Amino acid sequence: MNDSDGTTSSASRLMESAWAQRRSAFAGPTDNLPEELTEVRARLKGAVELLQDSEDAILLAHALHLVAHIESDLGRPARARERWEEAVALLRTAHDPLQLAHKLRHLGDLLRTEGAVDEARPLLEEAVALHRDHSKDHEENPSVTLDLANALRRLALLNEEKEEIDAARAQWTEARNLYAGLGISAGVDEAAQHLRALTGEGATD
């Protein structure tokens, strides 16, 4: 194993253990949640530092993505945005369109929830387009279909906020159908609820 392999392996283990710590933190009492999340963030930043000089841009982008999640958990959206923007910039040159779509969706959804709808729209539209273009190459992988459904859900929410009713209705319909194919009843129910609110229909059409 060369030094690069050792670095990426060490970073991967650090990321896995830090993310397991996050899951445990949310599963248990929340009295010390900020402190635990701060510790998780420090460990993930350690993984980012390990990967800075590596050639694995995709793994570095994933580490930045995890840091962004923790920044968001800690109520630091500006920091989360910076990390997701860094991840997106890396992935634009890494030739992994599905990973790029995934990070665009998270960045776009953060911007949407922070009220920056006009900035969020092109990111979410790009995420949907990338997922749609490349999901057919991974039809055997349900997680790819789920990612497309989730991206459509975020874009539908944005279009609802902007009162783009026809677009929102089309996206909720497609998302509902994808969730149904995956057997995800919560996604189906949410989409149907939004469709009923938009059109008075949507449960069975």
XYZ file of N, CA, C and O in Angstrom:
820
model
N 0.852 -1.194 0.000
C 0.000 0.000 0.000
C 0.882 1.237 0.000
O 1.793 1.351 0.821
N 0.631 2.188 -0.950
C 1.426 3.404 -0.966
C 0.853 4.421 0.018
O -0.186 4.219 0.632
N 1.554 5.573 0.145
C 1.134 6.569 1.127
C -0.258 7.104 0.831
O -1.047 7.354 1.744
N -0.572 7.272 -0.466
C -1.887 7.793 -0.833
C -2.989 6.830 -0.416
O -4.015 7.245 0.123
N -2.773 5.536 -0.650
C -3.765 4.540 -0.228
C -3.946 4.559 1.275
O -5.072 4.455 1.784
N -2.850 4.686 2.005
C -2.938 4.722 3.454
C -3.674 5.941 3.952
O -4.462 5.865 4.907
N -3.451 7.081 3.295
C -4.133 8.313 3.692
C -5.631 8.215 3.457
O -6.434 8.570 4.329
N -6.021 7.732 2.282
C -7.447 7.635 1.992
C -8.127 6.610 2.893
O -9.265 6.824 3.323
N -7.440 5.524 3.203
C -8.020 4.528 4.110
C -8.206 5.110 5.501
O -9.248 4.908 6.142
N -7.202 5.847 5.977
C -7.306 6.469 7.302
C -8.436 7.485 7.331
O -9.212 7.555 8.291
N -8.539 8.293 6.274
C -9.594 9.296 6.212
C -10.968 8.629 6.159
O -11.912 9.081 6.826
N -11.092 7.562 5.391
C -12.373 6.859 5.293
C -12.796 6.296 6.643
O -13.969 6.409 7.036
N -11.866 5.695 7.356
C -12.194 5.155 8.687
C -12.609 6.269 9.632
O -13.555 6.111 10.429
N -11.923 7.397 9.561
C -12.249 8.527 10.427
C -13.643 9.057 10.117
O -14.435 9.357 11.025
N -13.969 9.137 8.845
C -15.295 9.607 8.449
C -16.381 8.643 8.910
O -17.431 9.065 9.422
N -16.150 7.351 8.748
C -17.144 6.355 9.154
C -17.389 6.396 10.653
O -18.547 6.358 11.110
N -16.323 6.483 11.427
C -16.489 6.493 12.882
C -17.122 7.797 13.353
O -17.951 7.802 14.278
N -16.761 8.913 12.715
C -17.358 10.197 13.093
C -18.849 10.209 12.782
O -19.659 10.693 13.586
N -19.229 9.658 11.625
C -20.647 9.641 11.259
C -21.436 8.703 12.170
O -22.594 8.989 12.507
N -20.819 7.608 12.590
C -21.472 6.730 13.562
C -21.680 7.466 14.874
O -22.716 7.297 15.547
N -20.723 8.294 15.257
C -20.866 9.099 16.474
C -22.027 10.083 16.334
O -22.778 10.307 17.291
N -22.188 10.669 15.147
C -23.326 11.578 14.924
C -24.636 10.830 15.097
O -25.574 11.334 15.745
N -24.755 9.643 14.493
C -25.993 8.874 14.631
C -26.284 8.588 16.098
O -27.429 8.710 16.546
N -25.268 8.197 16.845
C -25.455 7.906 18.261
C -25.864 9.154 19.027
O -26.697 9.090 19.940
N -25.292 10.289 18.651
C -25.613 11.537 19.346
C -27.093 11.890 19.186
O -27.757 12.315 20.142
N -27.630 11.694 17.988
C -29.039 12.012 17.748
C -29.971 10.946 18.321
O -31.137 11.235 18.620
N -29.462 9.730 18.479
C -30.302 8.640 18.981
C -30.477 8.704 20.489
O -31.465 8.184 21.028
N -29.543 9.326 21.187
C -29.580 9.336 22.645
C -30.085 10.659 23.201
O -30.645 11.488 22.467
N -29.908 10.878 24.504
C -30.284 12.163 25.113
C -29.550 13.307 24.428
O -28.387 13.172 24.023
N -30.248 14.433 24.303
C -29.695 15.553 23.534
C -29.083 16.646 24.409
O -28.764 17.723 23.912
N -28.913 16.376 25.685
C -28.388 17.410 26.587
C -27.026 17.920 26.131
O -26.732 19.117 26.228
N -26.200 17.009 25.653
C -24.847 17.374 25.240
C -24.673 17.343 23.721
O -23.547 17.221 23.235
N -25.791 17.484 23.013
C -25.717 17.343 21.561
C -24.767 18.347 20.907
O -23.946 17.949 20.061
N -24.803 19.629 21.242
C -23.870 20.563 20.588
C -22.410 20.185 20.805
O -21.596 20.270 19.869
N -22.089 19.753 22.016
C -20.704 19.367 22.298
C -20.305 18.132 21.489
O -19.190 18.066 20.949
N -21.223 17.166 21.413
C -20.911 15.953 20.653
C -20.761 16.257 19.165
O -19.858 15.734 18.501
N -21.628 17.110 18.649
C -21.534 17.456 17.241
C -20.265 18.255 16.937
O -19.672 18.109 15.862
N -19.860 19.073 17.867
C -18.608 19.814 17.696
C -17.428 18.857 17.625
O -16.495 19.045 16.828
N -17.479 17.809 18.434
C -16.424 16.790 18.380
C -16.459 16.044 17.043
O -15.402 15.785 16.450
N -17.665 15.716 16.572
C -17.788 15.058 15.273
C -17.210 15.945 14.183
O -16.466 15.475 13.298
N -17.531 17.232 14.230
C -17.021 18.159 13.221
C -15.499 18.193 13.227
O -14.863 18.195 12.163
N -14.914 18.213 14.397
C -13.457 18.236 14.485
C -12.842 16.989 13.860
O -11.823 17.058 13.154
N -13.476 15.839 14.077
C -12.954 14.601 13.501
C -13.098 14.607 11.980
O -12.198 14.174 11.255
N -14.224 15.113 11.497
C -14.417 15.173 10.054
C -13.466 16.172 9.409
O -12.971 15.954 8.296
N -13.207 17.279 10.090
C -12.225 18.226 9.567
C -10.843 17.587 9.505
O -10.053 17.901 8.606
N -10.571 16.682 10.431
C -9.324 15.939 10.370
C -9.240 15.100 9.110
O -8.177 15.003 8.476
N -10.362 14.503 8.726
C -10.389 13.725 7.485
C -10.165 14.625 6.277
O -9.454 14.265 5.329
N -10.776 15.806 6.300
C -10.573 16.761 5.205
C -9.099 17.118 5.086
O -8.533 17.142 3.975
N -8.450 17.373 6.209
C -7.026 17.727 6.190
C -6.186 16.592 5.632
O -5.248 16.821 4.859
N -6.520 15.372 6.000
C -5.782 14.223 5.472
C -5.890 14.136 3.951
O -4.950 13.732 3.269
N -7.062 14.512 3.435
C -7.330 14.324 2.012
C -6.942 15.513 1.141
O -6.998 15.424 -0.085
N -6.540 16.617 1.749
C -6.271 17.822 0.968
C -5.213 17.604 -0.097
O -5.299 18.170 -1.193
N -4.214 16.816 0.200
C -3.125 16.603 -0.751
C -3.257 15.278 -1.509
O -2.331 14.889 -2.228
N -4.387 14.613 -1.331
C -4.590 13.346 -2.028
C -5.120 13.606 -3.430
O -5.505 14.723 -3.781
N -5.165 12.568 -4.230
C -5.720 12.684 -5.579
C -7.175 12.243 -5.633
O -7.764 12.184 -6.720
N -7.756 11.947 -4.483
C -9.129 11.445 -4.448
C -10.090 12.608 -4.206
O -10.528 12.868 -3.081
N -10.422 13.315 -5.294
C -11.302 14.469 -5.177
C -12.700 14.066 -4.728
O -13.374 14.818 -4.015
N -13.155 12.882 -5.129
C -14.502 12.444 -4.777
C -14.605 12.183 -3.277
O -15.577 12.590 -2.623
N -13.600 11.547 -2.707
C -13.623 11.300 -1.268
C -13.488 12.602 -0.489
O -14.146 12.781 0.539
N -12.650 13.518 -0.957
C -12.529 14.816 -0.303
C -13.863 15.555 -0.359
O -14.286 16.163 0.643
N -14.527 15.515 -1.496
C -15.833 16.160 -1.608
C -16.829 15.549 -0.631
O -17.649 16.255 -0.037
N -16.759 14.226 -0.451
C -17.662 13.580 0.499
C -17.356 14.015 1.929
O -18.281 14.263 2.718
N -16.089 14.147 2.253
C -15.716 14.618 3.591
C -16.244 16.034 3.823
O -16.786 16.346 4.898
N -16.109 16.904 2.833
C -16.637 18.265 2.945
C -18.154 18.255 3.084
O -18.728 19.051 3.846
N -18.809 17.348 2.368
C -20.261 17.180 2.466
C -20.674 16.817 3.896
O -21.647 17.372 4.431
N -19.930 15.922 4.525
C -20.262 15.538 5.895
C -20.035 16.691 6.860
O -20.834 16.914 7.783
N -18.949 17.434 6.662
C -18.717 18.617 7.499
C -19.874 19.603 7.337
O -20.359 20.188 8.321
N -20.326 19.792 6.096
C -21.445 20.703 5.850
C -22.684 20.273 6.618
O -23.406 21.107 7.176
N -22.957 18.981 6.640
C -24.093 18.477 7.415
C -23.968 18.882 8.880
O -24.954 19.324 9.500
N -22.793 18.708 9.452
C -22.614 19.039 10.868
C -22.747 20.537 11.097
O -23.347 20.973 12.090
N -22.205 21.348 10.193
C -22.375 22.795 10.320
C -23.863 23.146 10.311
O -24.320 24.005 11.078
N -24.624 22.478 9.451
C -26.065 22.705 9.411
C -26.719 22.247 10.706
O -27.591 22.930 11.259
N -26.309 21.072 11.204
C -26.830 20.580 12.488
C -26.616 21.607 13.602
O -27.452 21.760 14.495
N -25.470 22.279 13.549
C -25.090 23.232 14.588
C -25.668 24.623 14.356
O -25.357 25.554 15.090
N -26.514 24.756 13.331
C -27.137 26.047 13.069
C -26.196 27.059 12.458
O -26.316 28.264 12.734
N -25.287 26.588 11.609
C -24.306 27.466 10.973
C -24.445 27.354 9.446
O -23.580 26.787 8.769
N -25.548 27.873 8.883
C -25.805 27.677 7.454
C -24.744 28.301 6.540
O -24.475 27.765 5.458
N -24.161 29.423 6.946
C -23.142 30.044 6.089
C -21.929 29.140 5.958
O -21.364 28.981 4.860
N -21.528 28.515 7.071
C -20.400 27.580 7.025
C -20.765 26.334 6.213
O -19.945 25.797 5.463
N -21.995 25.860 6.397
C -22.441 24.693 5.626
C -22.409 25.008 4.135
O -21.952 24.190 3.326
N -22.869 26.193 3.771
C -22.856 26.587 2.360
C -21.434 26.572 1.807
O -21.197 26.064 0.698
N -20.491 27.101 2.546
C -19.102 27.125 2.077
C -18.585 25.719 1.808
O -17.921 25.469 0.794
N -18.869 24.800 2.720
C -18.363 23.433 2.548
C -19.025 22.758 1.344
O -18.363 22.059 0.575
N -20.358 22.953 1.183
C -21.018 22.335 0.033
C -20.543 22.966 -1.268
O -20.408 22.274 -2.283
N -20.285 24.255 -1.261
C -19.764 24.893 -2.470
C -18.381 24.335 -2.827
O -18.070 24.134 -4.009
N -17.565 24.087 -1.815
C -16.254 23.480 -2.069
C -16.415 22.083 -2.665
O -15.693 21.703 -3.603
N -17.345 21.312 -2.110
C -17.575 19.955 -2.610
C -18.050 19.985 -4.060
O -17.585 19.201 -4.900
N -18.975 20.889 -4.379
C -19.486 21.000 -5.740
C -18.367 21.382 -6.699
O -18.250 20.818 -7.806
N -17.528 22.326 -6.303
C -16.431 22.754 -7.175
C -15.487 21.590 -7.481
O -15.042 21.416 -8.621
N -15.194 20.784 -6.484
C -14.341 19.610 -6.708
C -14.992 18.629 -7.664
O -14.349 18.104 -8.584
N -16.277 18.382 -7.462
C -16.954 17.357 -8.250
C -17.211 17.788 -9.689
O -17.411 16.940 -10.560
N -17.186 19.069 -9.954
C -17.352 19.523 -11.338
C -16.178 19.098 -12.216
O -16.297 19.080 -13.442
N -15.055 18.756 -11.593
C -13.897 18.303 -12.372
C -13.582 16.826 -12.132
O -12.576 16.335 -12.631
N -14.440 16.138 -11.393
C -14.142 14.753 -10.997
C -14.846 13.709 -11.854
O -14.654 12.516 -11.638
N -15.687 14.129 -12.776
C -16.342 13.206 -13.717
C -17.179 12.144 -12.999
O -17.143 10.974 -13.341
N -17.927 12.593 -11.970
C -18.871 11.710 -11.289
C -20.196 12.461 -11.183
O -20.477 13.112 -10.173
N -21.014 12.404 -12.240
C -22.213 13.248 -12.280
C -23.222 12.963 -11.176
O -23.909 13.885 -10.728
N -23.319 11.729 -10.718
C -24.293 11.428 -9.668
C -23.859 11.998 -8.323
O -24.684 12.478 -7.545
N -22.558 11.944 -8.044
C -22.065 12.585 -6.821
C -22.256 14.095 -6.900
O -22.625 14.740 -5.908
N -21.991 14.670 -8.061
C -22.214 16.102 -8.236
C -23.682 16.445 -8.019
O -24.010 17.410 -7.303
N -24.579 15.658 -8.598
C -26.010 15.911 -8.433
C -26.411 15.851 -6.967
O -27.208 16.675 -6.490
N -25.869 14.882 -6.245
C -26.198 14.720 -4.829
C -25.804 15.957 -4.024
O -26.575 16.467 -3.196
N -24.596 16.477 -4.270
C -24.125 17.642 -3.514
C -24.863 18.909 -3.960
O -25.134 19.791 -3.144
N -25.186 19.018 -5.263
C -25.981 20.145 -5.720
C -27.344 20.170 -5.031
O -27.859 21.250 -4.682
N -27.932 18.994 -4.866
C -29.237 18.938 -4.191
C -29.143 19.464 -2.769
O -29.993 20.254 -2.325
N -28.115 19.059 -2.051
C -27.986 19.528 -0.663
C -27.714 21.025 -0.603
O -28.300 21.731 0.237
N -26.839 21.516 -1.479
C -26.565 22.947 -1.490
C -27.812 23.722 -1.889
O -28.159 24.736 -1.254
N -28.495 23.263 -2.918
C -29.705 23.946 -3.349
C -30.774 23.961 -2.281
O -31.459 24.977 -2.079
N -30.931 22.854 -1.562
C -31.957 22.801 -0.521
C -31.597 23.715 0.642
O -32.469 24.356 1.229
N -30.303 23.794 0.980
C -29.883 24.729 2.019
C -30.235 26.156 1.619
O -30.800 26.918 2.424
N -29.913 26.533 0.396
C -30.215 27.886 -0.067
C -31.719 28.143 -0.064
O -32.180 29.227 0.310
N -32.483 27.133 -0.475
C -33.946 27.298 -0.467
C -34.464 27.551 0.933
O -35.260 28.470 1.154
N -34.017 26.763 1.893
C -34.507 26.917 3.257
C -34.035 28.216 3.891
O -34.678 28.723 4.817
N -32.935 28.778 3.371
C -32.440 30.057 3.871
C -33.051 31.238 3.122
O -32.703 32.392 3.385
N -33.964 30.950 2.188
C -34.666 32.014 1.492
C -34.013 32.489 0.210
O -34.529 33.402 -0.449
N -32.886 31.895 -0.164
C -32.183 32.289 -1.392
C -32.709 31.450 -2.560
O -31.982 30.668 -3.183
N -33.991 31.628 -2.860
C -34.678 30.758 -3.807
C -34.100 30.910 -5.209
O -33.938 29.916 -5.932
N -33.794 32.134 -5.609
C -33.277 32.343 -6.967
C -31.907 31.707 -7.156
O -31.563 31.283 -8.266
N -31.107 31.643 -6.099
C -29.828 30.949 -6.173
C -30.024 29.438 -6.141
O -29.262 28.685 -6.760
N -31.022 28.999 -5.415
C -31.254 27.562 -5.260
C -31.779 26.917 -6.533
O -31.426 25.773 -6.848
N -32.614 27.643 -7.284
C -33.298 27.038 -8.416
C -32.344 26.386 -9.428
O -32.528 25.201 -9.769
N -31.339 27.100 -9.961
C -30.492 26.451 -10.980
C -29.734 25.245 -10.440
O -29.468 24.298 -11.196
N -29.408 25.249 -9.153
C -28.706 24.110 -8.567
C -29.619 22.892 -8.503
O -29.208 21.776 -8.854
N -30.846 23.097 -8.068
C -31.784 21.981 -7.978
C -32.192 21.495 -9.361
O -32.343 20.285 -9.578
N -32.356 22.421 -10.302
C -32.688 21.996 -11.664
C -31.543 21.187 -12.277
O -31.776 20.184 -12.967
N -30.303 21.601 -11.999
C -29.159 20.839 -12.502
C -29.094 19.468 -11.850
O -28.801 18.461 -12.512
N -29.373 19.411 -10.548
C -29.361 18.127 -9.842
C -30.381 17.170 -10.446
O -30.076 15.997 -10.696
N -31.586 17.654 -10.686
C -32.625 16.808 -11.285
C -32.187 16.341 -12.667
O -32.327 15.155 -13.018
N -31.658 17.259 -13.474
C -31.247 16.896 -14.829
C -30.145 15.842 -14.817
O -30.171 14.879 -15.592
N -29.168 16.004 -13.935
C -28.079 15.028 -13.842
C -28.601 13.671 -13.391
O -28.235 12.628 -13.954
N -29.452 13.669 -12.364
C -30.018 12.402 -11.902
C -30.830 11.734 -13.009
O -30.732 10.524 -13.223
N -31.620 12.533 -13.719
C -32.462 11.963 -14.761
C -31.611 11.406 -15.908
O -31.865 10.323 -16.436
N -30.581 12.146 -16.290
C -29.732 11.728 -17.407
C -28.967 10.455 -17.120
O -28.700 9.659 -18.016
N -28.583 10.259 -15.842
C -27.682 9.153 -15.528
C -28.339 8.021 -14.750
O -27.736 6.956 -14.596
N -29.576 8.231 -14.272
C -30.223 7.166 -13.508
C -30.515 5.951 -14.373
O -30.520 4.819 -13.895
N -30.737 6.177 -15.669
C -31.039 5.040 -16.543
C -29.856 4.098 -16.678
O -30.027 2.924 -17.032
N -28.659 4.587 -16.380
C -27.477 3.733 -16.415
C -27.335 2.901 -15.144
O -26.450 2.052 -15.049
N -28.208 3.195 -14.145
C -28.110 2.505 -12.854
C -29.503 2.044 -12.411
O -29.864 2.149 -11.235
N -30.281 1.542 -13.347
C -31.665 1.193 -13.034
C -31.766 0.090 -11.983
O -32.788 -0.036 -11.308
N -30.705 -0.698 -11.847
C -30.726 -1.782 -10.860
C -30.456 -1.277 -9.447
O -30.582 -2.033 -8.482
N -30.093 -0.001 -9.320
C -29.707 0.552 -8.024
C -30.818 1.461 -7.504
O -30.974 2.586 -7.977
N -31.607 1.008 -6.521
C -32.730 1.834 -6.055
C -32.299 3.143 -5.425
O -33.072 4.102 -5.406
N -31.072 3.226 -4.903
C -30.643 4.473 -4.279
C -30.524 5.592 -5.300
O -30.730 6.775 -4.977
N -30.222 5.257 -6.554
C -30.136 6.269 -7.605
C -31.533 6.808 -7.920
O -31.724 8.019 -8.080
N -32.521 5.923 -7.990
C -33.901 6.355 -8.190
C -34.373 7.206 -7.022
O -35.059 8.224 -7.207
N -33.999 6.819 -5.812
C -34.373 7.599 -4.628
C -33.762 8.992 -4.685
O -34.418 9.982 -4.330
N -32.519 9.094 -5.128
C -31.885 10.410 -5.234
C -32.643 11.306 -6.214
O -32.802 12.506 -5.971
N -33.098 10.736 -7.329
C -33.888 11.522 -8.277
C -35.195 11.970 -7.638
O -35.591 13.138 -7.760
N -35.875 11.071 -6.950
C -37.127 11.435 -6.278
C -36.897 12.544 -5.261
O -37.685 13.500 -5.172
N -35.821 12.442 -4.504
C -35.537 13.450 -3.487
C -35.202 14.804 -4.107
O -35.569 15.856 -3.562
N -34.494 14.789 -5.236
C -34.189 16.043 -5.924
C -35.465 16.680 -6.471
O -35.664 17.903 -6.370
N -36.351 15.859 -7.044
C -37.630 16.372 -7.535
C -38.455 16.954 -6.392
O -39.122 17.986 -6.565
N -38.412 16.310 -5.239
C -39.150 16.805 -4.066
C -38.680 18.205 -3.697
O -39.492 19.111 -3.460
N -37.353 18.413 -3.646
C -36.839 19.734 -3.281
C -37.230 20.786 -4.312
O -37.581 21.915 -3.964
N -37.157 20.421 -5.590
C -37.517 21.380 -6.629
C -39.014 21.685 -6.592
O -39.433 22.831 -6.811
N -39.824 20.686 -6.289
C -41.263 20.911 -6.159
C -41.564 21.872 -5.012
O -42.415 22.771 -5.144
N -40.880 21.704 -3.896
C -41.081 22.612 -2.767
C -40.723 24.042 -3.152
O -41.421 24.997 -2.801
N -39.614 24.189 -3.879
C -39.199 25.520 -4.322
C -40.258 26.132 -5.235
O -40.619 27.306 -5.084
N -40.761 25.349 -6.176
C -41.749 25.885 -7.106
C -43.061 26.216 -6.413
O -43.752 27.168 -6.813
N -43.393 25.468 -5.373
C -44.565 25.846 -4.575
C -44.355 27.211 -3.944
O -45.250 28.062 -3.944
N -43.170 27.418 -3.370
C -42.886 28.693 -2.719
C -42.954 29.853 -3.705
O -43.352 30.967 -3.345
N -42.573 29.591 -4.948
C -42.603 30.630 -5.984
C -43.932 30.650 -6.737
O -44.099 31.412 -7.689
N -44.892 29.826 -6.300
C -46.224 29.739 -6.905
C -46.161 29.346 -8.379
O -47.002 29.771 -9.193
N -45.167 28.531 -8.705
C -45.085 27.926 -10.037
C -45.842 26.595 -9.977
O -45.261 25.511 -9.849
N -47.157 26.696 -10.041
C -48.022 25.575 -9.678
C -47.905 24.419 -10.668
O -47.832 23.245 -10.263
N -47.896 24.709 -11.952
C -47.822 23.625 -12.943
C -46.528 22.835 -12.793
O -46.530 21.595 -12.846
N -45.415 23.544 -12.603
C -44.126 22.861 -12.431
C -44.123 22.044 -11.149
O -43.681 20.889 -11.141
N -44.624 22.622 -10.064
C -44.654 21.905 -8.786
C -45.508 20.650 -8.902
O -45.133 19.575 -8.402
N -46.651 20.768 -9.552
C -47.546 19.611 -9.695
C -46.873 18.489 -10.497
O -46.932 17.316 -10.115
N -46.185 18.861 -11.581
C -45.498 17.846 -12.395
C -44.394 17.158 -11.602
O -44.213 15.936 -11.681
N -43.662 17.938 -10.815
C -42.553 17.354 -10.047
C -43.058 16.493 -8.890
O -42.499 15.422 -8.629
N -44.110 16.931 -8.220
C -44.670 16.092 -7.163
C -45.226 14.792 -7.736
O -45.102 13.728 -7.119
N -45.836 14.862 -8.922
C -46.392 13.657 -9.540
C -45.275 12.667 -9.867
O -45.387 11.459 -9.578
N -44.209 13.162 -10.467
C -43.098 12.270 -10.799
C -42.450 11.707 -9.544
O -42.143 10.503 -9.476
N -42.247 12.576 -8.548
C -41.642 12.102 -7.300
C -42.517 11.045 -6.643
O -42.018 10.004 -6.171
N -43.825 11.286 -6.607
C -44.745 10.308 -6.010
C -44.643 8.958 -6.702
O -44.591 7.908 -6.049
N -44.589 8.982 -8.030
C -44.516 7.728 -8.769
C -43.206 6.987 -8.504
O -43.181 5.753 -8.408
N -42.121 7.736 -8.381
C -40.834 7.111 -8.071
C -40.838 6.526 -6.663
O -40.372 5.397 -6.445
N -41.359 7.290 -5.699
C -41.450 6.765 -4.332
C -42.329 5.512 -4.285
O -42.020 4.551 -3.565
N -43.414 5.528 -5.054
C -44.298 4.357 -5.079
C -43.556 3.141 -5.611
O -43.699 2.026 -5.079
N -42.777 3.328 -6.663
C -42.015 2.219 -7.220
C -40.991 1.656 -6.261
O -40.637 0.473 -6.341
N -40.532 2.509 -5.339
C -39.552 2.081 -4.344
C -40.219 1.554 -3.069
O -39.528 1.081 -2.164
N -41.529 1.692 -2.988
C -42.239 1.247 -1.793
C -42.053 2.162 -0.601
O -42.161 1.723 0.552
N -41.815 3.458 -0.839
C -41.591 4.416 0.248
C -42.905 5.161 0.480
O -43.198 6.176 -0.161
N -43.687 4.651 1.408
C -45.037 5.177 1.595
C -45.025 6.614 2.108
O -45.910 7.409 1.763
N -44.037 6.974 2.921
C -43.989 8.346 3.438
C -43.816 9.341 2.298
O -44.443 10.414 2.297
N -42.978 8.995 1.320
C -42.797 9.869 0.173
C -44.047 9.968 -0.673
O -44.414 11.046 -1.152
N -44.716 8.833 -0.874
C -45.968 8.824 -1.628
C -47.006 9.693 -0.933
O -47.691 10.519 -1.563
N -47.141 9.522 0.379
C -48.159 10.260 1.133
C -47.888 11.760 1.109
O -48.818 12.563 0.957
N -46.612 12.145 1.280
C -46.290 13.572 1.258
C -46.607 14.175 -0.105
O -47.207 15.250 -0.206
N -46.190 13.483 -1.172
C -46.453 13.996 -2.509
C -47.947 14.115 -2.772
O -48.419 15.125 -3.331
N -48.703 13.100 -2.385
C -50.153 13.138 -2.589
C -50.788 14.288 -1.817
O -51.707 14.957 -2.313
N -50.294 14.538 -0.613
C -50.819 15.652 0.184
C -50.576 16.985 -0.521
O -51.471 17.837 -0.590
N -49.372 17.163 -1.048
C -49.078 18.412 -1.750
C -49.905 18.532 -3.024
O -50.377 19.627 -3.355
N -50.084 17.422 -3.748
C -50.886 17.463 -4.956
C -52.341 17.809 -4.663
O -52.971 18.562 -5.402
N -52.872 17.276 -3.574
C -54.240 17.618 -3.187
C -54.355 19.119 -2.874
O -55.322 19.781 -3.260
N -53.333 19.638 -2.189
C -53.361 21.068 -1.853
C -53.247 21.926 -3.104
O -53.837 23.008 -3.175
N -52.516 21.442 -4.098
C -52.318 22.213 -5.332
C -53.487 22.116 -6.282
O -53.791 23.077 -7.002
N -54.130 20.943 -6.324
C -55.129 20.711 -7.373
C -56.444 20.137 -6.875
O -57.391 20.025 -7.666
N -56.486 19.713 -5.629
C -57.662 19.004 -5.164
C -57.699 17.562 -5.599
O -58.678 16.859 -5.392
N -56.553 17.112 -6.211
C -56.483 15.745 -6.674
C -55.161 15.167 -6.157
O -54.631 15.625 -5.169
N -54.673 14.122 -6.836
C -53.312 13.659 -6.594
C -53.172 12.378 -5.856
O -52.107 11.791 -5.859
N -54.223 11.887 -5.205
C -54.063 10.658 -4.450
C -53.966 9.451 -5.367
O -53.280 8.489 -5.084
N -54.677 9.504 -6.499
C -54.722 8.315 -7.343
C -54.468 8.609 -8.818
O -54.439 7.697 -9.619
N -54.304 9.882 -9.227
C -54.208 10.176 -10.663
C -52.884 9.732 -11.238
O -51.954 9.465 -10.540
